[in-house]
Coordinates of C-alpha atoms and ligand atoms in Angstrom, one line a residue:
M28 CA -26.1 -12.1 -3.9
K29 CA -22.7 -10.7 -3.0
K30 CA -20.5 -12.7 -0.8
K31 CA -20.6 -11.4 2.8
V32 CA -18.4 -11.7 5.8
R33 CA -18.6 -10.7 9.4
V34 CA -15.5 -9.3 11.1
L35 CA -15.8 -8.5 14.8
D36 CA -19.1 -6.5 15.1
K37 CA -19.4 -5.4 11.5
E38 CA -20.7 -6.9 8.2
F39 CA -18.8 -6.5 4.9
E40 CA -19.6 -7.5 1.3
V41 CA -17.3 -8.3 -1.5
S42 CA -16.3 -5.3 -3.6
I43 CA -13.2 -6.4 -5.5
P44 CA -13.0 -10.2 -6.0
S45 CA -9.6 -12.0 -5.8
S46 CA -9.7 -12.7 -9.6
M47 CA -9.9 -8.9 -10.3
I48 CA -7.1 -8.1 -7.8
Q49 CA -4.8 -10.7 -9.4
A50 CA -5.6 -9.6 -12.9
R51 CA -4.8 -6.0 -12.0
I52 CA -1.5 -7.0 -10.3
E53 CA -0.5 -8.8 -13.5
E54 CA -1.0 -5.5 -15.4
L55 CA 0.9 -3.4 -12.8
A56 CA 3.8 -5.9 -12.9
K57 CA 3.9 -5.7 -16.7
E58 CA 4.1 -1.9 -16.5
L59 CA 7.0 -2.1 -14.0
N60 CA 8.8 -4.7 -16.0
K61 CA 8.8 -2.3 -18.8
D62 CA 9.5 1.0 -16.9
M63 CA 12.0 -0.2 -14.3
K64 CA 14.0 -2.8 -16.3
G65 CA 17.7 -2.5 -15.7
T66 CA 17.4 0.0 -12.9
R67 CA 18.0 -2.6 -10.1
P68 CA 15.5 -0.9 -7.8
V69 CA 14.6 -1.6 -4.2
F70 CA 10.9 -2.2 -3.4
L71 CA 9.9 -0.9 0.0
G72 CA 6.6 -2.4 1.2
I73 CA 4.8 -0.5 3.9
L74 CA 3.7 -2.8 6.8
N75 CA 1.4 -4.1 7.8
G76 CA -1.2 -3.6 5.1
S77 CA 0.9 -4.1 2.0
F78 CA 2.4 -7.5 2.8
M79 CA 0.0 -9.5 0.6
F80 CA 0.1 -7.1 -2.3
A81 CA 3.9 -6.9 -2.2
S82 CA 4.2 -10.7 -2.2
D83 CA 1.9 -11.2 -5.2
L84 CA 3.4 -8.3 -7.2
F85 CA 7.0 -9.1 -6.5
K86 CA 6.6 -12.7 -7.8
K87 CA 5.8 -11.2 -11.2
I88 CA 8.8 -8.9 -11.4
N89 CA 11.2 -10.2 -14.0
F90 CA 14.2 -7.8 -13.5
E91 CA 16.9 -7.7 -10.8
A92 CA 15.3 -6.1 -7.7
Q93 CA 15.5 -6.1 -4.0
I94 CA 12.6 -5.9 -1.5
S95 CA 12.5 -4.7 2.1
F96 CA 9.7 -3.7 4.5
L97 CA 9.1 -0.5 6.5
K98 CA 6.7 0.5 9.2
L99 CA 5.6 3.9 10.4
A100 CA 5.7 3.8 14.2
S101 CA 4.0 6.4 16.4
Y102 CA 5.6 7.7 19.5
Q103 CA 4.6 10.6 21.8
G104 CA 6.7 13.6 21.0
T105 CA 6.9 16.7 23.2
S106 CA 3.6 18.4 24.1
T107 CA 4.1 20.8 21.3
T108 CA 4.7 18.3 18.5
G109 CA 2.1 15.7 19.6
T110 CA 2.4 12.3 18.1
V111 CA 5.4 11.9 15.9
K112 CA 5.6 9.2 13.2
Q113 CA 8.9 7.6 12.5
L114 CA 9.9 5.3 9.7
I115 CA 11.5 2.1 11.1
G116 CA 13.0 -1.0 9.6
L117 CA 15.2 0.7 6.9
N118 CA 18.3 -1.5 7.2
Q119 CA 19.8 -0.9 3.9
D120 CA 21.5 2.1 2.3
I121 CA 19.1 3.6 -0.4
E122 CA 21.4 6.5 -1.3
G123 CA 21.6 6.6 -5.1
Q124 CA 19.1 3.7 -5.4
H125 CA 15.8 3.7 -7.3
V126 CA 13.0 3.1 -4.8
I127 CA 9.5 1.8 -5.4
I128 CA 7.2 2.3 -2.5
L129 CA 4.4 -0.3 -2.2
E130 CA 1.3 0.8 -0.3
D131 CA -2.0 -1.0 0.3
I132 CA -4.1 2.1 0.3
V133 CA -3.8 5.9 0.1
D134 CA -6.6 7.5 2.0
T135 CA -5.8 11.0 3.3
G136 CA -2.3 10.6 1.9
I137 CA -0.8 11.7 5.2
T138 CA 1.0 8.4 5.8
L139 CA 2.6 8.5 2.4
E140 CA 3.6 12.1 2.6
T141 CA 5.4 11.3 5.9
I142 CA 7.1 8.3 4.3
I143 CA 8.3 10.2 1.2
R144 CA 9.6 13.1 3.3
Q145 CA 11.6 10.8 5.5
L146 CA 12.9 8.6 2.7
S147 CA 14.0 11.7 0.7
G148 CA 16.4 12.4 3.5
Y149 CA 18.4 9.3 2.5
Q150 CA 18.9 10.7 -1.0
P151 CA 17.6 7.9 -3.2
A152 CA 18.1 8.3 -7.0
S153 CA 14.3 8.3 -7.5
I154 CA 11.1 7.4 -5.6
K155 CA 8.1 5.9 -7.4
I156 CA 4.9 5.1 -5.7
M157 CA 2.6 2.1 -6.3
T158 CA -0.6 1.8 -4.4
L159 CA -3.1 -1.0 -4.8
L160 CA -6.0 1.2 -3.7
Y161 CA -6.6 4.9 -3.8
K162 CA -9.5 7.0 -2.4
P163 CA -9.4 10.1 -4.6
E164 CA -12.3 11.8 -2.7
V165 CA -10.3 11.8 0.5
C166 CA -6.7 12.4 -0.5
K167 CA -5.8 16.0 0.1
Q168 CA -2.0 15.7 -0.3
D169 CA -0.3 16.7 -3.4
I170 CA 1.5 13.4 -4.1
K171 CA 2.2 11.9 -7.5
L172 CA 1.0 8.3 -7.5
D173 CA 2.9 6.6 -10.3
Y174 CA 0.9 3.4 -10.3
I175 CA -2.7 2.9 -8.9
G176 CA -4.4 -0.5 -8.8
F177 CA -7.9 0.6 -8.2
S178 CA -9.5 4.0 -7.3
V179 CA -12.2 3.3 -4.7
P180 CA -15.1 5.3 -3.1
N181 CA -14.7 6.7 0.4
D182 CA -15.9 3.6 2.1
F183 CA -14.2 1.5 4.8
I184 CA -12.7 -1.6 3.2
I185 CA -10.9 -4.7 4.5
G186 CA -9.3 -7.9 3.1
Y187 CA -6.2 -8.7 1.1
G188 CA -4.0 -7.2 3.8
L189 CA -6.3 -4.4 5.0
D190 CA -7.8 -4.7 8.5
Y191 CA -10.6 -3.7 10.8
N192 CA -9.0 -3.5 14.3
G193 CA -6.4 -6.0 13.2
F194 CA -8.7 -8.6 11.7
G195 CA -9.7 -9.4 8.2
R196 CA -6.2 -9.2 6.6
N197 CA -6.3 -12.8 5.6
L198 CA -9.4 -12.5 3.3
E199 CA -8.4 -13.0 -0.3
D200 CA -11.1 -10.7 -1.7
I201 CA -11.5 -7.0 -0.8
Y202 CA -14.7 -6.2 1.1
T203 CA -16.7 -3.0 1.8
L204 CA -18.4 -2.2 5.1
V205 CA -22.2 -2.6 4.8
V206 CA -23.8 0.4 6.3
S207 CA -27.2 -0.5 7.7
Ligands
IMP303 P1 -3.8 7.7 5.1 O1 -2.6 8.2 5.9 O2 -5.1 8.4 5.5 O3 -3.6 7.8 3.6 O4 -4.1 6.2 5.5 C1 -3.1 5.3 5.5 C2 -3.4 4.0 6.2 O5 -4.7 4.0 6.8 C3 -3.4 3.0 5.2 O6 -2.0 2.6 4.9 C4 -4.2 1.9 5.8 O7 -3.4 1.1 6.7 C5 -5.2 2.7 6.6 N1 -6.5 2.8 5.9 C6 -7.0 3.8 5.2 N2 -8.2 3.5 4.7 C7 -8.5 2.3 5.1 C8 -9.6 1.4 4.9 O8 -10.6 1.7 4.2 N3 -9.6 0.2 5.4 C9 -8.5 -0.3 6.2 N4 -7.4 0.5 6.4 C10 -7.4 1.8 5.9
MG304 MG1 -0.9 1.0 5.4

Protein backbone atom coordinates (compact mmCIF):
# COMPACT_ATOMS: atom_id res chain seq x y z
CA MET A 1 0.00 0.00 0.00
CA LYS A 2 1.36 3.38 -1.03
CA LYS A 3 1.39 6.12 1.57
CA LYS A 4 -1.54 8.47 1.01
CA VAL A 5 -2.32 11.99 2.08
CA ARG A 6 -5.36 14.24 1.82
CA VAL A 7 -4.79 17.91 1.00
CA LEU A 8 -7.90 20.10 0.96
CA ASP A 9 -10.46 18.19 -1.13
CA LYS A 10 -8.06 15.86 -2.93
CA GLU A 11 -6.24 12.60 -2.30
CA PHE A 12 -2.61 12.02 -3.25
CA GLU A 13 -0.30 9.00 -3.07
CA VAL A 14 3.49 8.87 -2.79
CA SER A 15 5.30 8.80 -6.11
CA ILE A 16 8.86 9.85 -5.18
CA PRO A 17 9.82 9.04 -1.59
CA SER A 18 12.10 11.36 0.33
CA SER A 19 15.00 8.88 0.24
CA MET A 20 14.94 8.91 -3.58
CA ILE A 21 14.77 12.71 -3.71
CA GLN A 22 17.75 13.03 -1.37
CA ALA A 23 19.80 10.44 -3.27
CA ARG A 24 19.15 12.26 -6.54
CA ILE A 25 20.07 15.63 -5.02
CA GLU A 26 23.35 14.09 -3.88
CA GLU A 27 24.08 13.09 -7.49
CA LEU A 28 23.07 16.50 -8.88
CA ALA A 29 25.34 18.24 -6.38
CA LYS A 30 28.22 15.97 -7.36
CA GLU A 31 27.77 16.95 -11.02
CA LEU A 32 27.70 20.65 -10.15
CA ASN A 33 30.72 20.31 -7.87
CA LYS A 34 32.56 18.94 -10.87
CA ASP A 35 31.16 21.25 -13.60
CA MET A 36 31.02 24.62 -11.82
CA LYS A 37 34.05 24.43 -9.54
CA GLY A 38 36.01 27.70 -9.54
CA THR A 39 33.35 29.69 -11.43
CA ARG A 40 31.93 31.37 -8.28
CA PRO A 41 28.38 31.22 -9.60
CA VAL A 42 25.22 32.63 -8.13
CA PHE A 43 22.33 30.20 -7.62
CA LEU A 44 18.93 31.76 -8.24
CA GLY A 45 16.07 29.81 -6.66
CA ILE A 46 12.62 30.46 -8.09
CA LEU A 47 10.07 30.98 -5.34
CA ASN A 48 7.93 29.60 -3.92
CA GLY A 49 8.28 26.03 -5.14
CA SER A 50 12.06 25.64 -5.15
CA PHE A 51 12.83 26.65 -1.57
CA MET A 52 13.20 23.12 -0.18
CA PHE A 53 15.14 21.79 -3.16
CA ALA A 54 17.44 24.84 -3.14
CA SER A 55 18.12 24.39 0.57
CA ASP A 56 18.97 20.70 0.35
CA LEU A 57 21.05 21.09 -2.81
CA PHE A 58 22.98 24.16 -1.68
CA LYS A 59 24.15 22.40 1.51
CA LYS A 60 25.96 19.89 -0.70
CA ILE A 61 27.80 22.45 -2.85
CA ASN A 62 31.51 22.47 -2.00
CA PHE A 63 32.75 25.46 -4.03
CA GLU A 64 32.40 29.21 -3.45
CA ALA A 65 28.91 30.23 -4.49
CA GLN A 66 26.17 32.70 -3.68
CA ILE A 67 22.43 32.11 -3.54
CA SER A 68 19.48 34.42 -3.98
CA PHE A 69 15.76 33.94 -4.60
CA LEU A 70 13.48 35.35 -7.27
CA LYS A 71 9.79 35.37 -7.88
CA LEU A 72 7.70 35.89 -10.97
CA ALA A 73 4.93 38.30 -10.08
CA SER A 74 1.84 38.78 -12.25
CA TYR A 75 0.34 42.16 -12.78
CA GLN A 76 -2.32 43.36 -15.19
CA GLY A 77 -0.81 45.02 -18.21
CA THR A 78 -2.75 47.04 -20.74
CA SER A 79 -5.72 45.37 -22.40
CA THR A 80 -3.55 44.45 -25.35
CA THR A 81 -0.80 42.74 -23.37
CA GLY A 82 -2.99 41.02 -20.78
CA THR A 83 -1.21 39.63 -17.74
CA VAL A 84 2.47 40.50 -17.62
CA LYS A 85 4.91 38.52 -15.55
CA GLN A 86 7.81 40.34 -14.03
CA LEU A 87 10.80 38.95 -12.22
CA ILE A 88 11.16 40.47 -8.76
CA GLY A 89 13.73 40.13 -6.01
CA LEU A 90 16.93 40.39 -8.04
CA ASN A 91 18.95 42.57 -5.70
CA GLN A 92 22.40 41.78 -6.92
CA ASP A 93 24.32 42.55 -10.05
CA ILE A 94 24.61 39.40 -12.18
CA GLU A 95 26.38 41.03 -15.11
CA GLY A 96 29.36 38.84 -16.03
CA GLN A 97 28.39 36.26 -13.38
CA HIS A 98 27.65 32.58 -13.94
CA VAL A 99 24.05 31.89 -12.98
CA ILE A 100 22.40 28.59 -12.05
CA ILE A 101 18.61 28.72 -11.98
CA LEU A 102 16.96 26.33 -9.54
CA GLU A 103 13.38 25.36 -10.38
CA ASP A 104 11.03 22.95 -8.67
CA ILE A 105 9.28 21.80 -11.84
CA VAL A 106 9.21 22.59 -15.54
CA ASP A 107 5.72 21.90 -16.87
CA THR A 108 4.84 23.93 -20.00
CA GLY A 109 8.17 25.73 -19.69
CA ILE A 110 6.50 29.14 -20.01
CA THR A 111 7.64 30.28 -16.58
CA LEU A 112 11.22 29.31 -17.26
CA GLU A 113 11.21 30.86 -20.71
CA THR A 114 10.07 34.17 -19.18
CA ILE A 115 12.73 33.98 -16.47
CA ILE A 116 15.55 33.25 -18.92
CA ARG A 117 14.45 36.06 -21.22
CA GLN A 118 14.39 38.60 -18.37
CA LEU A 119 17.66 37.42 -16.80
CA SER A 120 19.46 37.51 -20.15
CA GLY A 121 18.86 41.27 -20.19
CA TYR A 122 21.27 41.60 -17.25
CA GLN A 123 24.04 40.01 -19.32
CA PRO A 124 25.26 37.21 -17.07
CA ALA A 125 28.32 35.27 -18.25
CA SER A 126 26.22 32.10 -18.54
CA ILE A 127 22.87 30.68 -17.46
CA LYS A 128 22.49 27.04 -16.48
CA ILE A 129 19.18 25.47 -15.56
CA MET A 130 18.62 22.85 -12.90
CA THR A 131 15.13 21.58 -12.27
CA LEU A 132 14.17 18.91 -9.78
CA LEU A 133 11.20 17.78 -11.89
CA TYR A 134 10.37 17.88 -15.58
CA LYS A 135 7.22 16.93 -17.49
CA PRO A 136 8.53 16.11 -20.99
CA GLU A 137 5.06 15.37 -22.40
CA VAL A 138 3.90 18.90 -21.62
CA CYS A 139 6.91 21.10 -22.23
CA LYS A 140 6.59 22.86 -25.55
CA GLN A 141 9.36 25.42 -25.09
CA ASP A 142 12.71 24.94 -26.70
CA ILE A 143 14.77 25.32 -23.53
CA LYS A 144 17.96 23.45 -22.73
CA LEU A 145 17.62 21.93 -19.28
CA ASP A 146 21.17 21.34 -18.11
CA TYR A 147 20.31 19.26 -15.05
CA ILE A 148 17.09 17.32 -14.45
CA GLY A 149 16.30 15.52 -11.20
CA PHE A 150 13.39 13.39 -12.37
CA SER A 151 11.28 13.26 -15.54
CA VAL A 152 7.68 12.70 -14.49
CA PRO A 153 4.39 11.90 -16.25
CA ASN A 154 1.80 14.60 -16.87
CA ASP A 155 0.08 14.21 -13.49
CA PHE A 156 -0.49 16.83 -10.82
CA ILE A 157 2.04 16.48 -8.04
CA ILE A 158 2.63 18.06 -4.65
CA GLY A 159 5.07 17.95 -1.76
CA TYR A 160 8.69 18.88 -1.24
CA GLY A 161 7.90 22.53 -1.99
CA LEU A 162 5.16 21.97 -4.58
CA ASP A 163 1.64 22.95 -3.64
CA TYR A 164 -2.03 22.43 -4.29
CA ASN A 165 -3.70 25.82 -3.73
CA GLY A 166 -0.91 26.78 -1.38
CA PHE A 167 -0.96 23.59 0.71
CA GLY A 168 1.19 20.48 0.74
CA ARG A 169 4.56 22.20 0.40
CA ASN A 170 5.73 20.83 3.75
CA LEU A 171 5.47 17.15 2.75
CA GLU A 172 8.92 15.55 2.58
CA ASP A 173 7.92 13.06 -0.13
CA ILE A 174 6.45 13.90 -3.55
CA TYR A 175 2.85 12.79 -4.08
CA THR A 176 0.69 12.33 -7.18
CA LEU A 177 -2.99 13.16 -7.39
CA VAL A 178 -5.17 10.06 -7.20
CA VAL A 179 -7.72 10.23 -9.99
CA SER A 180 -10.84 8.35 -8.97
P1 LIG B 1 5.17 26.04 -16.32
O1 LIG B 1 5.27 27.53 -16.56
O2 LIG B 1 3.97 25.44 -16.97
O3 LIG B 1 6.44 25.30 -16.70
O4 LIG B 1 4.90 25.79 -14.80
C1 LIG B 1 5.61 26.42 -13.85
C2 LIG B 1 5.06 26.41 -12.46
O5 LIG B 1 3.78 25.80 -12.32
C3 LIG B 1 5.99 25.58 -11.62
O6 LIG B 1 7.12 26.33 -11.23
C4 LIG B 1 5.11 25.18 -10.49
O7 LIG B 1 5.10 26.19 -9.51
C5 LIG B 1 3.73 25.05 -11.13
N1 LIG B 1 3.44 23.62 -11.43
C6 LIG B 1 3.52 23.01 -12.62
N2 LIG B 1 3.15 21.71 -12.53
C7 LIG B 1 2.83 21.52 -11.23
C8 LIG B 1 2.38 20.35 -10.49
O8 LIG B 1 2.20 19.22 -11.00
N3 LIG B 1 2.15 20.55 -9.16
C9 LIG B 1 2.33 21.75 -8.54
N4 LIG B 1 2.76 22.85 -9.19
C10 LIG B 1 3.00 22.73 -10.53
MG1 LIG C 1 7.67 27.29 -9.49
